[in-house]
Amino acid sequence: MTSGVPVDAMLGAQRGRDHSSVGARIPRREDPRLLSGGGRYVGDITLPRMIHAAFVRSSQAHARVLEVDVEEARAADGVLGVFAAADLDPVTFVDYATAPALKKTPQPVLAADRVRFVGEPIAIVVAETRALAEDAAELVDVSYETLSAYVDVEEAAASQEDLLFPEHGSNVIFHEHVVIGEPDKAFAEAAHVVSGRYHGNRYVASPMEGAGILASYDTWARELEVWAGTQSPHVMRNRLVDATGLAANRVRVHAPDVGGAFGQKIPIRVEEAAVCLASIRLARPVRWIEDRYENLVAAPHGKEQLIEVELAMAEDGTFLALRSRIVGDPGAYSHNSASALIEPLWSSRLMPGPYRVANYEYDMSAVVTNKSPVAPYRGVGMTAGHTARELVIDRAARLIGRDPADLRMQNLVPSDAFPYTSCTGMVYDSGSYRESLQAVMDHLGYDDFRKEQQAALAEGRYLGIGVSPYVEPGGFGTEGARQTGSSSFPSFDSARVAMDHTGKVLVDAGTPSQGQGHATSLCQVVADQLGVDVDDVALMPVDTAFSPISMAGTRASRVAVVTGGAVTLAAAEVRDKILAIAGAMLEADPQDLRLADGRVSVVGAPEQSVSVTEVAHAAHLTPELRETVPEPQLTSTRFYDPKASYSNGCVAVIVEVDVQTGRVHLRNVVAAEDCGTVINPLIVEGQVHGAVVQGIGGALFENMLYGSDGQILTSTFMDYLLPTAPEIPDIDVVHLHSPSPNSINGVKGMAESGAVATPAAVANAVADALSAFDIVIEALPLTPNAVVRLLDGTEKENPQ
């Protein structure tokens, strides 16, 4: 049904209503079920005759595959099938990116003639149990001819020996040089130039639940049904159509509960395609559950970039120009739905950040290495570039004798400048850039802390504070994606709202939850439009056979903006139909009716009313109404492709550093968050807390390390460290509100911010604490060993 509810009528701040659900601090309704063990994950789903898969993975970082001998494995107890690349139709995946200059690096479902990273799948073994499959996998004998392995992007870019893809003539698969304004002139005229080099650490999402898939093929119907822990069910369906040759209406993907994802589960994994091909071959349901070793070694990684930044300033500290050289390390392949550009391209486009910079030059490249491929990870493309820039700004402040917060305040985009177009073409719609910085300073008592810092230094204690203002593009529709240069997914999203004959409401969309609280926040939006209780609204699980299509899925802080906008439009249509039917029942003009608290009443005569339940019952069961309302169905599906919107905020951290042990103690963390209209403050705060913790992980603990031979050194949680509760202080959240004029209800995306801004805040706090030693931070994480090494390069005397 096409509605008269226009998108433009819904833009901007949330329309005021009595007892509005939007903005209420409603606890997440899904939590009691999940916390009491009622979740239903892929590992909980069983089907009759189900069998289990395990993978034979490469032990070599880079090698030619000479032979894969599977005969002994095929003869093992309980084994039903062993498939190497030669046993299956050749299937490869390439990225969806449309950047013409990006060289394609097809990734095979199973490696055939060459392996390019440790952990790359070579064969799949299917047996009656997972244990039997793993035992048989150890019997597969793979012969290799080793090749040179590349783990350093600069070495990989310079070398011509043993290229990962010889057909390209280089390991550099993308290069772009862009000049905006007159940076050479600005640098020549600058009073101060500050530069820095930063190696952004490689880290991994580490969701509680690894990847998982259950595939069941019906040979008679020629239908493939899949249950998978995915963020993008329709993307997975489309990829499986490519892999299997089945028609799209013969591939069905369910998204059950997902135990965390953070971007890692956006692209389809080659293992997931292999499981589906095995199910088709064996005509039995096949399940694979990724273990932690596989997740660390072979699941997509994130973040790693090598970045050089130069900042030109006028005598008074005004930012005149920026230069950057950015080299992204996408691993062995331009991963199938995210591409090698997902990190370095965004870093280059977002380098000016929340600051007024008119002149900018960047040189950006992506270089394949013998590491697990990258995929989006929370704050994708923003974390490394943001950290590199903020480190240089702190360094600049020390150079010219300015307080780093004061220097930032001078150069941040002021509130009266919105909409503000950055030099890279991003149109910041609204924001509170200076106000957010001021909010965290006030919350921490910035001036009083500086006095405390000096007193502590006199006692031989080293305290420091770091601030990290950010701008976050999110809620991507077509316009927002184009402004950031993203080309890895189209914006195509719709949602459905339906009220049954009892007045209860079902919401359906193609964007599944992995812990974000969709079943609460989206239902709040619908309840607000329909004037019903939130408990009368339910969100359906995603099933590609029935759910409205989302060609992107859950990613890039899109759900509140894009899906929330679509369900608002759909609910508004249902609301209008409720008013029309109630008008017929009450013999009143729908324009004179008020819908609130589950009832429709005549304005000025509240005694003339009917309940929403009565309206719904009449709509479904009273044919006579159709004389007045010919189409009384209380169902609507709406599409929404929003304009660009940008959230912002600031993270600030106070640390104390033990110069003897190198330990960094986090004393205070505060995050100011401005995501426009807040649907549910509790959910926003939870998202901030989670993202900040992941940012702390990147700042102090997490680092995916490879040896010079390409062997991974951090394949367990004994080696790859995650922050735990004792390391995390209380995280305070300050809410600011600058509703977007470009989105329905003024909502902005916000889930990336803590992961983006926290590493820089921590790093700058450590640099501030150790400013007397004049250390230069060029890499994270700042483990105790790393801090001691930094101090070993200075005179370790008490400078008091």
Short mmCIF file of C-alpha atoms in Angstrom, two decimals, residues 44-418:
data_model
loop_
_atom_site.label_atom_id
_atom_site.label_comp_id
_atom_site.label_asym_id
_atom_site.label_seq_id
_atom_site.Cartn_x
_atom_site.Cartn_y
_atom_site.Cartn_z
CA ASP A 44 21.48 -24.94 19.84
CA ILE A 45 19.74 -25.90 16.60
CA THR A 46 19.62 -29.54 15.60
CA LEU A 47 17.95 -31.26 12.66
CA PRO A 48 17.29 -34.94 11.98
CA ARG A 49 20.28 -36.68 10.35
CA MET A 50 22.51 -33.67 11.09
CA ILE A 51 26.26 -34.20 10.65
CA HIS A 52 29.27 -32.05 11.47
CA ALA A 53 32.11 -30.33 9.63
CA ALA A 54 35.71 -29.52 10.43
CA PHE A 55 38.31 -27.86 8.24
CA VAL A 56 41.83 -28.70 7.18
CA ARG A 57 43.69 -25.41 7.34
CA SER A 58 46.97 -24.24 5.90
CA SER A 59 50.00 -24.50 8.16
CA GLN A 60 51.91 -22.24 5.79
CA ALA A 61 51.64 -18.49 5.32
CA HIS A 62 52.43 -18.54 1.61
CA ALA A 63 52.98 -21.65 -0.46
CA ARG A 64 52.05 -23.55 -3.56
CA VAL A 65 49.83 -26.53 -2.83
CA LEU A 66 51.42 -29.55 -4.51
CA GLU A 67 49.06 -32.28 -3.30
CA VAL A 68 46.12 -32.79 -0.96
CA ASP A 69 45.88 -36.47 0.00
CA VAL A 70 42.49 -37.19 1.56
CA GLU A 71 42.27 -40.97 1.20
CA GLU A 72 43.20 -41.90 4.76
CA ALA A 73 40.75 -39.34 6.10
CA ARG A 74 37.95 -40.70 3.92
CA ALA A 75 38.51 -44.15 5.41
CA ALA A 76 38.34 -42.92 9.00
CA ASP A 77 35.52 -43.91 11.37
CA GLY A 78 32.31 -41.94 11.00
CA VAL A 79 33.48 -39.92 8.01
CA LEU A 80 30.83 -39.25 5.37
CA GLY A 81 32.80 -36.99 3.06
CA VAL A 82 36.12 -35.24 2.58
CA PHE A 83 36.21 -32.50 -0.04
CA ALA A 84 39.21 -30.58 -1.31
CA ALA A 85 39.03 -27.90 -3.99
CA ALA A 86 39.30 -30.53 -6.74
CA ASP A 87 36.21 -32.30 -5.40
CA LEU A 88 33.88 -29.31 -5.67
CA ASP A 89 32.89 -26.97 -8.46
CA PRO A 90 35.30 -24.02 -8.44
CA VAL A 91 33.79 -21.16 -6.43
CA THR A 92 35.52 -17.89 -5.66
CA PHE A 93 34.36 -14.70 -4.00
CA VAL A 94 35.40 -11.17 -4.88
CA ASP A 95 34.50 -7.95 -3.15
CA TYR A 96 31.44 -5.90 -4.05
CA ALA A 97 33.42 -2.66 -4.09
CA THR A 98 32.93 -0.57 -7.20
CA ALA A 99 36.21 1.36 -7.03
CA PRO A 100 37.51 0.96 -10.61
CA ALA A 101 41.17 1.05 -9.60
CA LEU A 102 40.85 -1.72 -7.00
CA LYS A 103 42.48 -4.90 -8.31
CA LYS A 104 40.37 -7.96 -7.64
CA THR A 105 41.77 -10.78 -5.52
CA PRO A 106 39.38 -13.74 -5.83
CA GLN A 107 39.21 -15.87 -2.71
CA PRO A 108 38.46 -19.56 -3.30
CA VAL A 109 36.07 -21.39 -1.00
CA LEU A 110 38.83 -23.97 -0.59
CA ALA A 111 42.41 -23.16 -1.54
CA ALA A 112 43.47 -25.02 -4.67
CA ASP A 113 46.92 -24.26 -6.06
CA ARG A 114 48.12 -21.70 -3.49
CA VAL A 115 47.59 -20.75 0.14
CA ARG A 116 48.06 -17.16 1.24
CA PHE A 117 47.70 -17.18 5.04
CA VAL A 118 47.98 -19.54 7.97
CA GLY A 119 44.53 -20.94 8.64
CA GLU A 120 43.21 -20.70 5.08
CA PRO A 121 40.78 -23.60 4.46
CA ILE A 122 42.09 -26.33 2.17
CA ALA A 123 39.57 -29.13 2.73
CA ILE A 124 36.33 -29.80 4.59
CA VAL A 125 35.75 -33.05 6.47
CA VAL A 126 32.20 -34.12 7.32
CA ALA A 127 31.48 -36.82 9.89
CA GLU A 128 28.86 -38.07 12.31
CA THR A 129 30.33 -35.94 15.14
CA ARG A 130 32.57 -32.90 15.36
CA ALA A 131 35.21 -34.92 17.19
CA LEU A 132 35.33 -37.56 14.45
CA ALA A 133 35.55 -34.82 11.81
CA GLU A 134 38.46 -33.17 13.62
CA ASP A 135 40.26 -36.50 14.05
CA ALA A 136 39.90 -37.24 10.34
CA ALA A 137 41.04 -33.73 9.39
CA GLU A 138 44.38 -34.50 11.03
CA LEU A 139 44.80 -37.41 8.59
CA VAL A 140 44.70 -35.17 5.52
CA ASP A 141 48.23 -34.80 4.17
CA VAL A 142 49.04 -31.54 2.36
CA SER A 143 52.31 -31.08 0.48
CA TYR A 144 53.59 -27.51 0.02
CA GLU A 145 56.27 -25.58 -1.80
CA THR A 146 56.90 -22.61 0.47
CA LEU A 147 57.08 -19.07 -0.89
CA SER A 148 58.23 -15.79 0.64
CA ALA A 149 55.81 -14.56 3.28
CA TYR A 150 54.96 -10.88 3.73
CA VAL A 151 53.82 -9.47 7.06
CA ASP A 152 55.13 -5.91 6.64
CA VAL A 153 53.17 -3.73 4.21
CA GLU A 154 56.14 -1.61 3.19
CA GLU A 155 58.21 -4.68 2.39
CA ALA A 156 55.28 -6.24 0.55
CA ALA A 157 54.75 -3.07 -1.48
CA ALA A 158 58.40 -2.86 -2.50
CA SER A 159 59.00 -6.50 -3.38
CA GLN A 160 58.52 -8.23 -6.72
CA GLU A 161 59.34 -11.70 -5.43
CA ASP A 162 56.63 -14.31 -4.79
CA LEU A 163 53.75 -11.88 -5.23
CA LEU A 164 50.47 -12.97 -3.67
CA PHE A 165 48.73 -12.39 -7.01
CA PRO A 166 51.39 -12.47 -9.73
CA GLU A 167 48.89 -11.45 -12.37
CA HIS A 168 48.74 -7.95 -10.83
CA GLY A 169 52.51 -7.38 -11.01
CA SER A 170 52.55 -5.97 -7.48
CA ASN A 171 51.20 -6.55 -3.98
CA VAL A 172 49.79 -3.02 -4.14
CA ILE A 173 46.17 -3.51 -5.19
CA PHE A 174 44.99 0.08 -4.84
CA HIS A 175 46.61 3.51 -4.84
CA GLU A 176 45.09 6.98 -4.74
CA HIS A 177 46.64 10.43 -4.42
CA VAL A 178 44.32 13.37 -3.75
CA VAL A 179 45.03 17.08 -3.26
CA ILE A 180 42.31 19.36 -1.87
CA GLY A 181 42.84 23.11 -1.69
CA GLU A 182 46.42 24.39 -1.56
CA PRO A 183 48.27 22.29 1.02
CA ASP A 184 51.74 23.05 -0.38
CA LYS A 185 51.14 26.77 -0.01
CA ALA A 186 49.70 26.31 3.48
CA PHE A 187 52.67 24.25 4.64
CA ALA A 188 55.12 26.76 3.14
CA GLU A 189 53.47 29.61 5.02
CA ALA A 190 52.93 27.73 8.28
CA ALA A 191 54.54 28.91 11.49
CA HIS A 192 54.62 25.37 12.85
CA VAL A 193 54.66 21.94 11.24
CA VAL A 194 54.27 18.80 13.31
CA SER A 195 54.47 15.25 12.00
CA GLY A 196 54.02 11.76 13.32
CA ARG A 197 54.07 8.15 12.26
CA TYR A 198 51.60 5.66 13.66
CA HIS A 199 51.24 1.90 13.21
CA GLY A 200 47.65 1.00 14.00
CA ASN A 201 47.57 -2.40 15.66
CA ARG A 202 45.78 -5.34 14.09
CA TYR A 203 43.06 -6.68 16.29
CA VAL A 204 40.06 -8.90 16.08
CA ALA A 205 36.42 -8.64 17.14
CA SER A 206 36.50 -11.76 19.41
CA PRO A 207 32.73 -12.19 19.77
CA MET A 208 31.63 -14.59 22.49
CA GLU A 209 30.11 -16.79 19.80
CA GLY A 210 32.31 -17.51 16.82
CA ALA A 211 30.93 -18.11 13.37
CA GLY A 212 28.38 -20.86 13.00
CA ILE A 213 26.21 -22.28 10.26
CA LEU A 214 23.74 -25.12 9.79
CA ALA A 215 22.88 -25.88 6.17
CA SER A 216 20.17 -28.29 5.05
CA TYR A 217 19.55 -29.12 1.39
CA ASP A 218 16.26 -30.61 0.18
CA THR A 219 17.13 -32.56 -2.96
CA TRP A 220 13.51 -32.93 -4.05
CA ALA A 221 12.60 -29.26 -3.74
CA ARG A 222 16.11 -28.12 -4.70
CA GLU A 223 16.03 -25.76 -1.73
CA LEU A 224 18.83 -24.79 0.63
CA GLU A 225 17.83 -23.69 4.12
CA VAL A 226 20.47 -22.10 6.34
CA TRP A 227 20.69 -20.97 9.95
CA ALA A 228 23.71 -18.72 10.47
CA GLY A 229 25.18 -16.26 12.93
CA THR A 230 25.19 -13.41 10.42
CA GLN A 231 24.70 -9.68 10.50
CA SER A 232 23.52 -9.64 6.89
CA PRO A 233 21.12 -12.48 6.04
CA HIS A 234 20.22 -11.16 2.60
CA VAL A 235 23.89 -10.62 1.74
CA MET A 236 24.59 -14.21 2.78
CA ARG A 237 21.67 -15.45 0.71
CA ASN A 238 22.94 -13.61 -2.35
CA ARG A 239 26.45 -14.99 -1.88
CA LEU A 240 25.10 -18.51 -1.51
CA VAL A 241 23.14 -18.05 -4.72
CA ASP A 242 26.46 -17.22 -6.40
CA ALA A 243 28.20 -20.19 -4.80
CA THR A 244 25.56 -22.87 -5.38
CA GLY A 245 23.92 -21.80 -8.62
CA LEU A 246 20.51 -22.11 -6.97
CA ALA A 247 17.81 -19.55 -7.62
CA ALA A 248 17.43 -16.85 -4.98
CA ASN A 249 13.94 -18.06 -4.07
CA ARG A 250 15.46 -21.49 -3.35
CA VAL A 251 17.93 -20.23 -0.75
CA ARG A 252 16.56 -19.30 2.66
CA VAL A 253 18.67 -17.84 5.48
CA HIS A 254 17.54 -17.57 9.09
CA ALA A 255 19.34 -15.37 11.62
CA PRO A 256 18.78 -16.85 15.09
CA ASP A 257 20.28 -15.28 18.19
CA VAL A 258 23.84 -14.13 17.51
CA GLY A 259 26.38 -13.93 20.33
CA GLY A 260 28.15 -10.77 19.24
CA ALA A 261 29.56 -9.80 15.87
CA PHE A 262 30.94 -6.21 15.77
CA GLY A 263 31.30 -6.32 11.97
CA GLN A 264 33.12 -9.65 11.73
CA LYS A 265 29.90 -11.42 10.68
CA ILE A 266 28.92 -9.02 7.90
CA PRO A 267 30.70 -10.82 5.05
CA ILE A 268 30.04 -14.45 4.32
CA ARG A 269 32.92 -16.71 5.30
CA VAL A 270 34.32 -19.11 2.74
CA GLU A 271 33.81 -21.85 5.35
CA GLU A 272 30.09 -21.11 5.36
CA ALA A 273 29.88 -21.57 1.62
CA ALA A 274 31.85 -24.82 1.89
CA VAL A 275 29.40 -26.16 4.48
CA CYS A 276 26.50 -25.43 2.12
CA LEU A 277 28.24 -27.15 -0.78
CA ALA A 278 28.89 -30.16 1.44
CA SER A 279 25.24 -30.31 2.46
CA ILE A 280 24.19 -30.25 -1.19
CA ARG A 281 26.68 -32.99 -2.05
CA LEU A 282 25.73 -35.25 0.86
CA ALA A 283 21.99 -34.38 0.98
CA ARG A 284 22.14 -34.10 4.76
CA PRO A 285 22.13 -31.17 7.18
CA VAL A 286 25.69 -30.09 7.98
CA ARG A 287 26.71 -27.88 10.91
CA TRP A 288 30.00 -26.10 11.59
CA ILE A 289 30.74 -24.15 14.76
CA GLU A 290 33.94 -22.12 14.75
CA ASP A 291 36.24 -22.67 17.72
CA ARG A 292 38.33 -19.95 19.33
CA TYR A 293 41.57 -20.94 17.58
CA GLU A 294 39.81 -20.67 14.22
CA ASN A 295 38.30 -17.34 15.16
CA LEU A 296 41.64 -15.82 16.10
CA VAL A 297 43.64 -17.30 13.24
CA ALA A 298 41.25 -17.44 10.29
CA ALA A 299 38.29 -15.15 10.99
CA PRO A 300 38.52 -11.62 9.57
CA HIS A 301 40.84 -9.24 11.42
CA GLY A 302 40.61 -5.47 11.50
CA LYS A 303 42.19 -2.05 11.94
CA GLU A 304 45.84 -2.41 10.90
CA GLN A 305 47.24 0.58 8.99
CA LEU A 306 50.51 2.44 8.70
CA ILE A 307 49.84 6.18 8.82
CA GLU A 308 52.01 9.27 8.59
CA VAL A 309 50.42 12.64 9.40
CA GLU A 310 51.67 16.21 9.05
CA LEU A 311 49.85 19.20 10.53
CA ALA A 312 50.52 22.80 9.52
CA MET A 313 49.54 25.56 11.95
CA ALA A 314 49.52 29.34 12.00
CA GLU A 315 51.34 31.22 14.75
CA ASP A 316 48.15 31.33 16.85
CA GLY A 317 47.55 27.57 16.51
CA THR A 318 44.95 27.66 13.74
CA PHE A 319 45.04 24.49 11.67
CA LEU A 320 46.04 25.38 8.11
CA ALA A 321 46.53 22.04 6.39
CA LEU A 322 46.95 18.32 6.78
CA ARG A 323 48.95 15.73 4.87
CA SER A 324 48.73 11.99 5.33
CA ARG A 325 50.23 8.85 3.88
CA ILE A 326 48.10 5.82 4.62
CA VAL A 327 48.93 2.20 3.85
CA GLY A 328 46.25 -0.33 4.66
CA ASP A 329 47.02 -3.97 5.41
CA PRO A 330 43.95 -5.94 4.26
CA GLY A 331 45.62 -9.32 4.64
CA ALA A 332 45.68 -11.89 1.89
CA TYR A 333 42.46 -11.02 0.04
CA SER A 334 40.25 -8.05 -0.61
CA HIS A 335 37.58 -9.71 1.46
CA ASN A 336 34.44 -10.62 -0.35
CA SER A 337 31.92 -8.00 0.77
CA ALA A 338 34.06 -5.40 2.49
CA SER A 339 37.13 -4.95 0.28
CA ALA A 340 40.67 -3.89 1.05
CA LEU A 341 39.58 -0.25 1.07
CA ILE A 342 37.32 -0.47 4.10
CA GLU A 343 40.09 0.74 6.42
CA PRO A 344 42.50 3.01 4.50
CA LEU A 345 39.89 4.72 2.32
CA TRP A 346 37.86 5.83 5.31
CA SER A 347 40.98 6.89 7.16
CA SER A 348 41.96 9.12 4.27
CA ARG A 349 38.51 10.66 3.86
CA LEU A 350 37.92 11.15 7.58
CA MET A 351 41.37 12.48 8.49
CA PRO A 352 40.17 16.11 8.94
CA GLY A 353 37.67 14.79 11.50
CA PRO A 354 35.72 17.36 13.53
CA TYR A 355 38.21 20.16 12.80
CA ARG A 356 38.12 23.04 10.35
CA VAL A 357 40.77 22.17 7.77
CA ALA A 358 40.60 23.69 4.29
CA ASN A 359 43.75 22.23 2.73
CA TYR A 360 44.47 18.53 2.67
CA GLU A 361 46.59 16.06 0.72
CA TYR A 362 46.64 12.32 1.10
CA ASP A 363 48.37 9.37 -0.48
CA MET A 364 46.56 6.11 0.21
CA SER A 365 47.26 2.54 -0.79
CA ALA A 366 46.20 -1.00 0.08
CA VAL A 367 48.82 -3.76 0.05
CA VAL A 368 48.06 -7.46 0.38
CA THR A 369 50.05 -9.47 2.94
CA ASN A 370 50.08 -13.05 4.18
CA LYS A 371 47.60 -12.50 6.99
CA SER A 372 43.96 -13.34 7.53
CA PRO A 373 41.82 -10.92 5.49
CA VAL A 374 40.19 -7.95 7.17
CA ALA A 375 36.51 -7.15 7.46
CA PRO A 376 34.68 -4.35 9.21
CA TYR A 377 35.27 -4.16 12.94
CA ARG A 378 33.52 -1.61 15.13
CA GLY A 379 34.76 1.84 14.18
CA VAL A 380 35.98 0.46 10.86
CA GLY A 381 38.17 2.87 8.93
CA MET A 382 38.01 5.44 11.70
CA THR A 383 40.03 4.14 14.66
CA ALA A 384 43.56 4.16 13.23
CA GLY A 385 43.31 7.43 11.33
CA HIS A 386 41.62 9.16 14.25
CA THR A 387 44.35 7.96 16.64
CA ALA A 388 47.14 9.05 14.31
CA ARG A 389 45.66 12.55 13.96
CA GLU A 390 44.93 13.02 17.65
CA LEU A 391 48.45 11.96 18.64
CA VAL A 392 49.86 14.61 16.31
CA ILE A 393 47.51 17.28 17.69
CA ASP A 394 48.69 16.57 21.25
CA ARG A 395 52.28 16.71 20.04
CA ALA A 396 51.56 20.04 18.34
CA ALA A 397 50.12 21.47 21.54
CA ARG A 398 53.27 20.57 23.46
CA LEU A 399 55.42 22.08 20.69
CA ILE A 400 53.78 25.49 20.87
CA GLY A 401 53.15 25.46 24.61
CA ARG A 402 49.36 25.21 24.44
CA ASP A 403 47.00 23.08 26.47
CA PRO A 404 45.86 20.25 24.12
CA ALA A 405 42.18 20.70 24.97
CA ASP A 406 42.40 24.43 24.35
CA LEU A 407 44.09 23.91 20.97
CA ARG A 408 41.36 21.53 19.94
CA MET A 409 38.61 23.86 21.11
CA GLN A 410 40.05 26.58 18.87
CA ASN A 411 39.90 24.39 15.79
CA LEU A 412 36.73 22.36 16.25
CA VAL A 413 33.77 23.16 14.02
CA PRO A 414 31.51 25.54 16.00
CA SER A 415 27.79 24.94 16.38
CA ASP A 416 26.82 27.97 14.32
CA ALA A 417 28.69 26.57 11.28
CA PHE A 418 26.28 23.68 10.60
#
